[in-house]
Each structure stands twice: as structure tokens, then as C-alpha cells.
Amino acid sequence: YLSPYRFRLTIALVGLIVSALLSLVFPAVIQGVVDSVFQDENMQLLDTITFALLFVFFLRSISSFLESYNLNYIGERIVVDIRKELYNHLQYLSIKFFTDRRVGELVSRISSDVTVMRTVLTGNISTLLQQSLTLVGSVIIIFVLNWRLTMFILVMIPIVVVLGFFFGIYMRRASTEVQDEI
């Protein structure tokens, strides 16, 4: 379902990568502001860093817009494609199929289940990629700044993963219950 939208997906991924990398720049720029004002008392450097920060905000806004716009476009087009395919498929099913199923179930499949697929294909995947890039970049930055702190954080990761796993099971059950209720 994504293949017809490869070009827009590429633009969205480039925007995602640029946005994630620029989000890693913010702490360094803020540190520069704090150092220039409180330690060096250099107001000219403060002006330069402030303009750099505004430029980074501007670039990040553009890249986030490109990512968001293209992913939403792709997501909505995928919903249309899947719904058309489902509708066309329904045209060729036997009458027995329709007598064995409730109309509400079929409508729910075409409307809400397709929307869930859209969220998985566009929203969740982009969030996973962006958070992964931010995580890897943050670990690299922390390792460069303080390798002992990095080792402590890396030791804590399995605990967080286990907690996330159990929370994910709970969320999956709750999501399934909501979907069944709908």
C-alpha cells in the first residue's frame, strides 16, 4: 500500500530524519546560551547563538511540516485505497456471506479497522523511527560527554524494556476491548 507513494514517503523520511537530528541540537545551543551569558558574559555571542537557535527552530519546523504533511497525505490515500479494495471485494462475495454477517460488522471493518491500519502504517512507524533516531543520537551525545553516565543509562534499559513490555500487554488488551466494543 505504500509503494505508490514512495516519493512522498522519501520526503517524509528525510523530514523525519532532519527533524530528529535538529532536536538533538537544541541542548547544545541552550548550553551555549547559558555558558555565554552566565560564564563569559558575552552578549554578542548570546545574540549569535539566539539567531542560530531561531534558525534551528525554523529548519525543524519546515522538516516537521514536510514529514507530517506527507505522512498524513499518504495515510489518507492508503485509507481510500484499502476501502476501495474492500468495497470491490465485497461486490464479488456470495449472498450467503452477507446473510451470515451483520451489516454493522462489515461497516465497522471498512471504516474503523482501515483507520487503525492507517495509524499503524503512518503514525506508529514514523514515531518509532523518530524516537529510535533520537535515542541513538542521544546515547552518542551522552557517551561523548560522559561515558560513565552512558553506561549507567544502558544498564537501566532492560528494566525500562520489561516495564514497557508489560504496559504494552495491558494497552493491547484495552485496545482490543475498545475495538470489539466499537
mmCIF file with all atom_site columns, C-alpha atoms in Angstrom:
data_model
loop_
_atom_site.group_PDB
_atom_site.id
_atom_site.type_symbol
_atom_site.label_atom_id
_atom_site.label_alt_id
_atom_site.label_comp_id
_atom_site.label_asym_id
_atom_site.label_entity_id
_atom_site.label_seq_id
_atom_site.pdbx_PDB_ins_code
_atom_site.Cartn_x
_atom_site.Cartn_y
_atom_site.Cartn_z
_atom_site.occupancy
_atom_site.B_iso_or_equiv
_atom_site.pdbx_formal_charge
_atom_site.auth_seq_id
_atom_site.auth_comp_id
_atom_site.auth_asym_id
_atom_site.auth_atom_id
_atom_site.pdbx_PDB_model_num
ATOM 1   C CA . TYR A 1 1   ? 0.000   0.000   0.000  1.00 0.00 ? 1   TYR A CA 1
ATOM 2   C CA . LEU A 1 2   ? 2.948   2.332   0.467  1.00 0.00 ? 2   LEU A CA 1
ATOM 3   C CA . SER A 1 3   ? 4.620   1.666   -2.873 1.00 0.00 ? 3   SER A CA 1
ATOM 4   C CA . PRO A 1 4   ? 2.553   4.142   -4.977 1.00 0.00 ? 4   PRO A CA 1
ATOM 5   C CA . TYR A 1 5   ? 3.627   6.888   -2.595 1.00 0.00 ? 5   TYR A CA 1
ATOM 6   C CA . ARG A 1 6   ? 7.386   6.216   -2.499 1.00 0.00 ? 6   ARG A CA 1
ATOM 7   C CA . PHE A 1 7   ? 8.338   9.769   -3.461 1.00 0.00 ? 7   PHE A CA 1
ATOM 8   C CA . ARG A 1 8   ? 6.202   11.346  -0.724 1.00 0.00 ? 8   ARG A CA 1
ATOM 9   C CA . LEU A 1 9   ? 7.412   8.700   1.709  1.00 0.00 ? 9   LEU A CA 1
ATOM 10  C CA . THR A 1 10  ? 11.009  9.617   0.894  1.00 0.00 ? 10  THR A CA 1
ATOM 11  C CA . ILE A 1 11  ? 10.273  13.292  1.538  1.00 0.00 ? 11  ILE A CA 1
ATOM 12  C CA . ALA A 1 12  ? 8.571   12.381  4.812  1.00 0.00 ? 12  ALA A CA 1
ATOM 13  C CA . LEU A 1 13  ? 11.517  10.221  5.900  1.00 0.00 ? 13  LEU A CA 1
ATOM 14  C CA . VAL A 1 14  ? 14.022  12.954  5.059  1.00 0.00 ? 14  VAL A CA 1
ATOM 15  C CA . GLY A 1 15  ? 11.904  15.410  7.049  1.00 0.00 ? 15  GLY A CA 1
ATOM 16  C CA . LEU A 1 16  ? 11.727  12.935  9.919  1.00 0.00 ? 16  LEU A CA 1
ATOM 17  C CA . ILE A 1 17  ? 15.495  12.412  9.973  1.00 0.00 ? 17  ILE A CA 1
ATOM 18  C CA . VAL A 1 18  ? 16.266  16.132  9.759  1.00 0.00 ? 18  VAL A CA 1
ATOM 19  C CA . SER A 1 19  ? 13.718  16.896  12.483 1.00 0.00 ? 19  SER A CA 1
ATOM 20  C CA . ALA A 1 20  ? 15.126  14.198  14.783 1.00 0.00 ? 20  ALA A CA 1
ATOM 21  C CA . LEU A 1 21  ? 18.706  15.366  14.250 1.00 0.00 ? 21  LEU A CA 1
ATOM 22  C CA . LEU A 1 22  ? 17.797  19.007  14.795 1.00 0.00 ? 22  LEU A CA 1
ATOM 23  C CA . SER A 1 23  ? 16.031  18.119  18.033 1.00 0.00 ? 23  SER A CA 1
ATOM 24  C CA . LEU A 1 24  ? 19.404  16.833  19.247 1.00 0.00 ? 24  LEU A CA 1
ATOM 25  C CA . VAL A 1 25  ? 20.965  20.239  18.502 1.00 0.00 ? 25  VAL A CA 1
ATOM 26  C CA . PHE A 1 26  ? 18.711  22.137  20.928 1.00 0.00 ? 26  PHE A CA 1
ATOM 27  C CA . PRO A 1 27  ? 20.500  21.105  24.144 1.00 0.00 ? 27  PRO A CA 1
ATOM 28  C CA . ALA A 1 28  ? 23.888  22.127  22.711 1.00 0.00 ? 28  ALA A CA 1
ATOM 29  C CA . VAL A 1 29  ? 22.560  25.515  21.634 1.00 0.00 ? 29  VAL A CA 1
ATOM 30  C CA . ILE A 1 30  ? 20.895  26.088  25.012 1.00 0.00 ? 30  ILE A CA 1
ATOM 31  C CA . GLN A 1 31  ? 24.161  25.142  26.718 1.00 0.00 ? 31  GLN A CA 1
ATOM 32  C CA . GLY A 1 32  ? 25.926  27.710  24.546 1.00 0.00 ? 32  GLY A CA 1
ATOM 33  C CA . VAL A 1 33  ? 23.405  30.360  25.597 1.00 0.00 ? 33  VAL A CA 1
ATOM 34  C CA . VAL A 1 34  ? 23.843  29.566  29.283 1.00 0.00 ? 34  VAL A CA 1
ATOM 35  C CA . ASP A 1 35  ? 27.636  29.496  29.024 1.00 0.00 ? 35  ASP A CA 1
ATOM 36  C CA . SER A 1 36  ? 27.808  32.769  27.070 1.00 0.00 ? 36  SER A CA 1
ATOM 37  C CA . VAL A 1 37  ? 25.512  34.630  29.446 1.00 0.00 ? 37  VAL A CA 1
ATOM 38  C CA . PHE A 1 38  ? 26.398  33.307  32.878 1.00 0.00 ? 38  PHE A CA 1
ATOM 39  C CA . GLN A 1 39  ? 30.059  32.393  32.495 1.00 0.00 ? 39  GLN A CA 1
ATOM 40  C CA . ASP A 1 40  ? 31.503  34.565  29.750 1.00 0.00 ? 40  ASP A CA 1
ATOM 41  C CA . GLU A 1 41  ? 29.009  37.459  29.984 1.00 0.00 ? 41  GLU A CA 1
ATOM 42  C CA . ASN A 1 42  ? 29.396  37.807  26.218 1.00 0.00 ? 42  ASN A CA 1
ATOM 43  C CA . MET A 1 43  ? 26.250  39.466  24.892 1.00 0.00 ? 43  MET A CA 1
ATOM 44  C CA . GLN A 1 44  ? 27.427  39.419  21.261 1.00 0.00 ? 44  GLN A CA 1
ATOM 45  C CA . LEU A 1 45  ? 27.863  35.643  21.448 1.00 0.00 ? 45  LEU A CA 1
ATOM 46  C CA . LEU A 1 46  ? 24.396  35.463  23.023 1.00 0.00 ? 46  LEU A CA 1
ATOM 47  C CA . ASP A 1 47  ? 22.942  37.276  20.003 1.00 0.00 ? 47  ASP A CA 1
ATOM 48  C CA . THR A 1 48  ? 24.709  34.919  17.598 1.00 0.00 ? 48  THR A CA 1
ATOM 49  C CA . ILE A 1 49  ? 23.551  31.823  19.471 1.00 0.00 ? 49  ILE A CA 1
ATOM 50  C CA . THR A 1 50  ? 19.998  33.175  19.684 1.00 0.00 ? 50  THR A CA 1
ATOM 51  C CA . PHE A 1 51  ? 19.876  33.659  15.915 1.00 0.00 ? 51  PHE A CA 1
ATOM 52  C CA . ALA A 1 52  ? 21.314  30.174  15.457 1.00 0.00 ? 52  ALA A CA 1
ATOM 53  C CA . LEU A 1 53  ? 18.603  28.819  17.733 1.00 0.00 ? 53  LEU A CA 1
ATOM 54  C CA . LEU A 1 54  ? 15.909  30.623  15.740 1.00 0.00 ? 54  LEU A CA 1
ATOM 55  C CA . PHE A 1 55  ? 17.376  29.196  12.529 1.00 0.00 ? 55  PHE A CA 1
ATOM 56  C CA . VAL A 1 56  ? 17.346  25.666  14.007 1.00 0.00 ? 56  VAL A CA 1
ATOM 57  C CA . PHE A 1 57  ? 13.711  26.158  15.109 1.00 0.00 ? 57  PHE A CA 1
ATOM 58  C CA . PHE A 1 58  ? 12.844  27.325  11.600 1.00 0.00 ? 58  PHE A CA 1
ATOM 59  C CA . LEU A 1 59  ? 14.545  24.344  9.918  1.00 0.00 ? 59  LEU A CA 1
ATOM 60  C CA . ARG A 1 60  ? 12.985  21.914  12.363 1.00 0.00 ? 60  ARG A CA 1
ATOM 61  C CA . SER A 1 61  ? 9.539   23.428  11.748 1.00 0.00 ? 61  SER A CA 1
ATOM 62  C CA . ILE A 1 62  ? 9.922   23.040  7.987  1.00 0.00 ? 62  ILE A CA 1
ATOM 63  C CA . SER A 1 63  ? 11.173  19.455  8.261  1.00 0.00 ? 63  SER A CA 1
ATOM 64  C CA . SER A 1 64  ? 8.395   18.552  10.724 1.00 0.00 ? 64  SER A CA 1
ATOM 65  C CA . PHE A 1 65  ? 5.824   20.097  8.379  1.00 0.00 ? 65  PHE A CA 1
ATOM 66  C CA . LEU A 1 66  ? 7.163   18.121  5.407  1.00 0.00 ? 66  LEU A CA 1
ATOM 67  C CA . GLU A 1 67  ? 7.107   14.919  7.432  1.00 0.00 ? 67  GLU A CA 1
ATOM 68  C CA . SER A 1 68  ? 3.646   15.486  8.892  1.00 0.00 ? 68  SER A CA 1
ATOM 69  C CA . TYR A 1 69  ? 2.010   16.703  5.688  1.00 0.00 ? 69  TYR A CA 1
ATOM 70  C CA . ASN A 1 70  ? 3.352   13.871  3.561  1.00 0.00 ? 70  ASN A CA 1
ATOM 71  C CA . LEU A 1 71  ? 2.619   11.151  6.120  1.00 0.00 ? 71  LEU A CA 1
ATOM 72  C CA . ASN A 1 72  ? -0.938  12.412  6.548  1.00 0.00 ? 72  ASN A CA 1
ATOM 73  C CA . TYR A 1 73  ? -1.369  12.558  2.771  1.00 0.00 ? 73  TYR A CA 1
ATOM 74  C CA . ILE A 1 74  ? -0.039  9.021   2.401  1.00 0.00 ? 74  ILE A CA 1
ATOM 75  C CA . GLY A 1 75  ? -2.207  7.803   5.269  1.00 0.00 ? 75  GLY A CA 1
ATOM 76  C CA . GLU A 1 76  ? -5.393  9.235   3.828  1.00 0.00 ? 76  GLU A CA 1
ATOM 77  C CA . ARG A 1 77  ? -4.600  7.873   0.368  1.00 0.00 ? 77  ARG A CA 1
ATOM 78  C CA . ILE A 1 78  ? -3.952  4.425   1.868  1.00 0.00 ? 78  ILE A CA 1
ATOM 79  C CA . VAL A 1 79  ? -7.331  4.574   3.618  1.00 0.00 ? 79  VAL A CA 1
ATOM 80  C CA . VAL A 1 80  ? -9.011  5.384   0.289  1.00 0.00 ? 80  VAL A CA 1
ATOM 81  C CA . ASP A 1 81  ? -7.108  2.597   -1.498 1.00 0.00 ? 81  ASP A CA 1
ATOM 82  C CA . ILE A 1 82  ? -7.934  -0.030  1.121  1.00 0.00 ? 82  ILE A CA 1
ATOM 83  C CA . ARG A 1 83  ? -11.585 0.983   1.326  1.00 0.00 ? 83  ARG A CA 1
ATOM 84  C CA . LYS A 1 84  ? -11.924 0.827   -2.471 1.00 0.00 ? 84  LYS A CA 1
ATOM 85  C CA . GLU A 1 85  ? -10.280 -2.587  -2.489 1.00 0.00 ? 85  GLU A CA 1
ATOM 86  C CA . LEU A 1 86  ? -12.556 -3.839  0.294  1.00 0.00 ? 86  LEU A CA 1
ATOM 87  C CA . TYR A 1 87  ? -15.654 -2.446  -1.395 1.00 0.00 ? 87  TYR A CA 1
ATOM 88  C CA . ASN A 1 88  ? -14.694 -4.058  -4.710 1.00 0.00 ? 88  ASN A CA 1
ATOM 89  C CA . HIS A 1 89  ? -14.038 -7.342  -2.914 1.00 0.00 ? 89  HIS A CA 1
ATOM 90  C CA . LEU A 1 90  ? -17.435 -7.184  -1.211 1.00 0.00 ? 90  LEU A CA 1
ATOM 91  C CA . GLN A 1 91  ? -19.100 -6.945  -4.628 1.00 0.00 ? 91  GLN A CA 1
ATOM 92  C CA . TYR A 1 92  ? -17.926 -10.450 -5.525 1.00 0.00 ? 92  TYR A CA 1
ATOM 93  C CA . LEU A 1 93  ? -18.859 -12.236 -2.297 1.00 0.00 ? 93  LEU A CA 1
ATOM 94  C CA . SER A 1 94  ? -21.759 -14.660 -2.172 1.00 0.00 ? 94  SER A CA 1
ATOM 95  C CA . ILE A 1 95  ? -25.175 -13.832 -0.756 1.00 0.00 ? 95  ILE A CA 1
ATOM 96  C CA . LYS A 1 96  ? -24.524 -16.412 1.989  1.00 0.00 ? 96  LYS A CA 1
ATOM 97  C CA . PHE A 1 97  ? -21.594 -14.313 3.195  1.00 0.00 ? 97  PHE A CA 1
ATOM 98  C CA . PHE A 1 98  ? -23.921 -11.363 3.744  1.00 0.00 ? 98  PHE A CA 1
ATOM 99  C CA . THR A 1 99  ? -26.609 -13.436 5.462  1.00 0.00 ? 99  THR A CA 1
ATOM 100 C CA . ASP A 1 100 ? -24.037 -14.809 7.922  1.00 0.00 ? 100 ASP A CA 1
ATOM 101 C CA . ARG A 1 101 ? -22.654 -11.363 8.828  1.00 0.00 ? 101 ARG A CA 1
ATOM 102 C CA . ARG A 1 102 ? -24.192 -8.316  10.422 1.00 0.00 ? 102 ARG A CA 1
ATOM 103 C CA . VAL A 1 103 ? -24.160 -5.105  8.411  1.00 0.00 ? 103 VAL A CA 1
ATOM 104 C CA . GLY A 1 104 ? -22.661 -3.194  11.367 1.00 0.00 ? 104 GLY A CA 1
ATOM 105 C CA . GLU A 1 105 ? -19.692 -5.561  11.476 1.00 0.00 ? 105 GLU A CA 1
ATOM 106 C CA . LEU A 1 106 ? -18.941 -5.021  7.793  1.00 0.00 ? 106 LEU A CA 1
ATOM 107 C CA . VAL A 1 107 ? -19.299 -1.240  8.087  1.00 0.00 ? 107 VAL A CA 1
ATOM 108 C CA . SER A 1 108 ? -17.019 -1.271  11.133 1.00 0.00 ? 108 SER A CA 1
ATOM 109 C CA . ARG A 1 109 ? -14.402 -3.258  9.246  1.00 0.00 ? 109 ARG A CA 1
ATOM 110 C CA . ILE A 1 110 ? -14.468 -0.825  6.350  1.00 0.00 ? 110 ILE A CA 1
ATOM 111 C CA . SER A 1 111 ? -14.410 2.300   8.495  1.00 0.00 ? 111 SER A CA 1
ATOM 112 C CA . SER A 1 112 ? -12.628 1.884   11.815 1.00 0.00 ? 112 SER A CA 1
ATOM 113 C CA . ASP A 1 113 ? -10.352 -1.087  11.068 1.00 0.00 ? 113 ASP A CA 1
ATOM 114 C CA . VAL A 1 114 ? -8.975  0.639   7.982  1.00 0.00 ? 114 VAL A CA 1
ATOM 115 C CA . THR A 1 115 ? -8.308  3.747   10.057 1.00 0.00 ? 115 THR A CA 1
ATOM 116 C CA . VAL A 1 116 ? -6.399  1.618   12.570 1.00 0.00 ? 116 VAL A CA 1
ATOM 117 C CA . MET A 1 117 ? -4.283  0.252   9.708  1.00 0.00 ? 117 MET A CA 1
ATOM 118 C CA . ARG A 1 118 ? -3.572  3.830   8.594  1.00 0.00 ? 118 ARG A CA 1
ATOM 119 C CA . THR A 1 119 ? -2.370  4.734   12.079 1.00 0.00 ? 119 THR A CA 1
ATOM 120 C CA . VAL A 1 120 ? -0.071  1.723   12.160 1.00 0.00 ? 120 VAL A CA 1
ATOM 121 C CA . LEU A 1 121 ? 1.358   2.315   8.685  1.00 0.00 ? 121 LEU A CA 1
ATOM 122 C CA . THR A 1 122 ? 1.996   6.042   9.053  1.00 0.00 ? 122 THR A CA 1
ATOM 123 C CA . GLY A 1 123 ? 1.749   7.313   12.634 1.00 0.00 ? 123 GLY A CA 1
ATOM 124 C CA . ASN A 1 124 ? 3.272   4.479   14.636 1.00 0.00 ? 124 ASN A CA 1
ATOM 125 C CA . ILE A 1 125 ? 6.073   3.741   12.205 1.00 0.00 ? 125 ILE A CA 1
ATOM 126 C CA . SER A 1 126 ? 7.123   7.397   11.967 1.00 0.00 ? 126 SER A CA 1
ATOM 127 C CA . THR A 1 127 ? 7.053   7.737   15.759 1.00 0.00 ? 127 THR A CA 1
ATOM 128 C CA . LEU A 1 128 ? 9.134   4.582   16.105 1.00 0.00 ? 128 LEU A CA 1
ATOM 129 C CA . LEU A 1 129 ? 11.705  5.820   13.586 1.00 0.00 ? 129 LEU A CA 1
ATOM 130 C CA . GLN A 1 130 ? 11.917  9.306   15.067 1.00 0.00 ? 130 GLN A CA 1
ATOM 131 C CA . GLN A 1 131 ? 12.225  8.047   18.626 1.00 0.00 ? 131 GLN A CA 1
ATOM 132 C CA . SER A 1 132 ? 14.853  5.486   17.566 1.00 0.00 ? 132 SER A CA 1
ATOM 133 C CA . LEU A 1 133 ? 16.930  8.159   15.845 1.00 0.00 ? 133 LEU A CA 1
ATOM 134 C CA . THR A 1 134 ? 16.618  10.444  18.853 1.00 0.00 ? 134 THR A CA 1
ATOM 135 C CA . LEU A 1 135 ? 17.586  7.605   21.190 1.00 0.00 ? 135 LEU A CA 1
ATOM 136 C CA . VAL A 1 136 ? 20.672  6.631   19.191 1.00 0.00 ? 136 VAL A CA 1
ATOM 137 C CA . GLY A 1 137 ? 21.742  10.266  18.799 1.00 0.00 ? 137 GLY A CA 1
ATOM 138 C CA . SER A 1 138 ? 21.199  10.965  22.488 1.00 0.00 ? 138 SER A CA 1
ATOM 139 C CA . VAL A 1 139 ? 23.226  7.934   23.520 1.00 0.00 ? 139 VAL A CA 1
ATOM 140 C CA . ILE A 1 140 ? 26.073  9.029   21.250 1.00 0.00 ? 140 ILE A CA 1
ATOM 141 C CA . ILE A 1 141 ? 25.995  12.574  22.639 1.00 0.00 ? 141 ILE A CA 1
ATOM 142 C CA . ILE A 1 142 ? 25.847  11.372  26.251 1.00 0.00 ? 142 ILE A CA 1
ATOM 143 C CA . PHE A 1 143 ? 28.675  8.915   25.584 1.00 0.00 ? 143 PHE A CA 1
ATOM 144 C CA . VAL A 1 144 ? 30.850  11.724  24.222 1.00 0.00 ? 144 VAL A CA 1
ATOM 145 C CA . LEU A 1 145 ? 30.017  13.947  27.206 1.00 0.00 ? 145 LEU A CA 1
ATOM 146 C CA . ASN A 1 146 ? 30.218  11.342  29.997 1.00 0.00 ? 146 ASN A CA 1
ATOM 147 C CA . TRP A 1 147 ? 30.808  7.651   29.295 1.00 0.00 ? 147 TRP A CA 1
ATOM 148 C CA . ARG A 1 148 ? 30.074  6.601   32.913 1.00 0.00 ? 148 ARG A CA 1
ATOM 149 C CA . LEU A 1 149 ? 26.627  8.160   32.782 1.00 0.00 ? 149 LEU A CA 1
ATOM 150 C CA . THR A 1 150 ? 26.050  6.402   29.462 1.00 0.00 ? 150 THR A CA 1
ATOM 151 C CA . MET A 1 151 ? 26.936  3.019   30.975 1.00 0.00 ? 151 MET A CA 1
ATOM 152 C CA . PHE A 1 152 ? 24.508  3.634   33.855 1.00 0.00 ? 152 PHE A CA 1
ATOM 153 C CA . ILE A 1 153 ? 21.735  4.517   31.416 1.00 0.00 ? 153 ILE A CA 1
ATOM 154 C CA . LEU A 1 154 ? 22.461  1.463   29.266 1.00 0.00 ? 154 LEU A CA 1
ATOM 155 C CA . VAL A 1 155 ? 22.203  -0.774  32.340 1.00 0.00 ? 155 VAL A CA 1
ATOM 156 C CA . MET A 1 156 ? 18.752  0.705   33.058 1.00 0.00 ? 156 MET A CA 1
ATOM 157 C CA . ILE A 1 157 ? 17.435  -0.004  29.540 1.00 0.00 ? 157 ILE A CA 1
ATOM 158 C CA . PRO A 1 158 ? 16.468  -3.665  30.180 1.00 0.00 ? 158 PRO A CA 1
ATOM 159 C CA . ILE A 1 159 ? 14.356  -2.574  33.157 1.00 0.00 ? 159 ILE A CA 1
ATOM 160 C CA . VAL A 1 160 ? 12.564  0.016   31.050 1.00 0.00 ? 160 VAL A CA 1
ATOM 161 C CA . VAL A 1 161 ? 12.048  -2.525  28.243 1.00 0.00 ? 161 VAL A CA 1
ATOM 162 C CA . VAL A 1 162 ? 10.483  -5.052  30.630 1.00 0.00 ? 162 VAL A CA 1
ATOM 163 C CA . LEU A 1 163 ? 8.176   -2.367  32.059 1.00 0.00 ? 163 LEU A CA 1
ATOM 164 C CA . GLY A 1 164 ? 7.269   -1.288  28.529 1.00 0.00 ? 164 GLY A CA 1
ATOM 165 C CA . PHE A 1 165 ? 6.524   -4.890  27.568 1.00 0.00 ? 165 PHE A CA 1
ATOM 166 C CA . PHE A 1 166 ? 4.062   -5.347  30.431 1.00 0.00 ? 166 PHE A CA 1
ATOM 167 C CA . PHE A 1 167 ? 2.487   -1.952  29.798 1.00 0.00 ? 167 PHE A CA 1
ATOM 168 C CA . GLY A 1 168 ? 2.181   -2.898  26.106 1.00 0.00 ? 168 GLY A CA 1
ATOM 169 C CA . ILE A 1 169 ? 0.291   -6.080  27.016 1.00 0.00 ? 169 ILE A CA 1
ATOM 170 C CA . TYR A 1 170 ? -2.149  -4.025  29.085 1.00 0.00 ? 170 TYR A CA 1
ATOM 171 C CA . MET A 1 171 ? -2.578  -1.467  26.296 1.00 0.00 ? 171 MET A CA 1
ATOM 172 C CA . ARG A 1 172 ? -3.096  -4.195  23.700 1.00 0.00 ? 172 ARG A CA 1
ATOM 173 C CA . ARG A 1 173 ? -5.864  -5.746  25.792 1.00 0.00 ? 173 ARG A CA 1
ATOM 174 C CA . ALA A 1 174 ? -7.523  -2.375  26.345 1.00 0.00 ? 174 ALA A CA 1
ATOM 175 C CA . SER A 1 175 ? -7.261  -1.553  22.637 1.00 0.00 ? 175 SER A CA 1
ATOM 176 C CA . THR A 1 176 ? -8.771  -4.907  21.672 1.00 0.00 ? 176 THR A CA 1
ATOM 177 C CA . GLU A 1 177 ? -11.653 -4.387  24.103 1.00 0.00 ? 177 GLU A CA 1
ATOM 178 C CA . VAL A 1 178 ? -12.349 -0.920  22.700 1.00 0.00 ? 178 VAL A CA 1
ATOM 179 C CA . GLN A 1 179 ? -12.166 -2.232  19.124 1.00 0.00 ? 179 GLN A CA 1
ATOM 180 C CA . ASP A 1 180 ? -14.524 -5.111  19.955 1.00 0.00 ? 180 ASP A CA 1
ATOM 181 C CA . GLU A 1 181 ? -16.937 -2.707  21.625 1.00 0.00 ? 181 GLU A CA 1
ATOM 182 C CA . ILE A 1 182 ? -16.935 -0.456  18.576 1.00 0.00 ? 182 ILE A CA 1
#
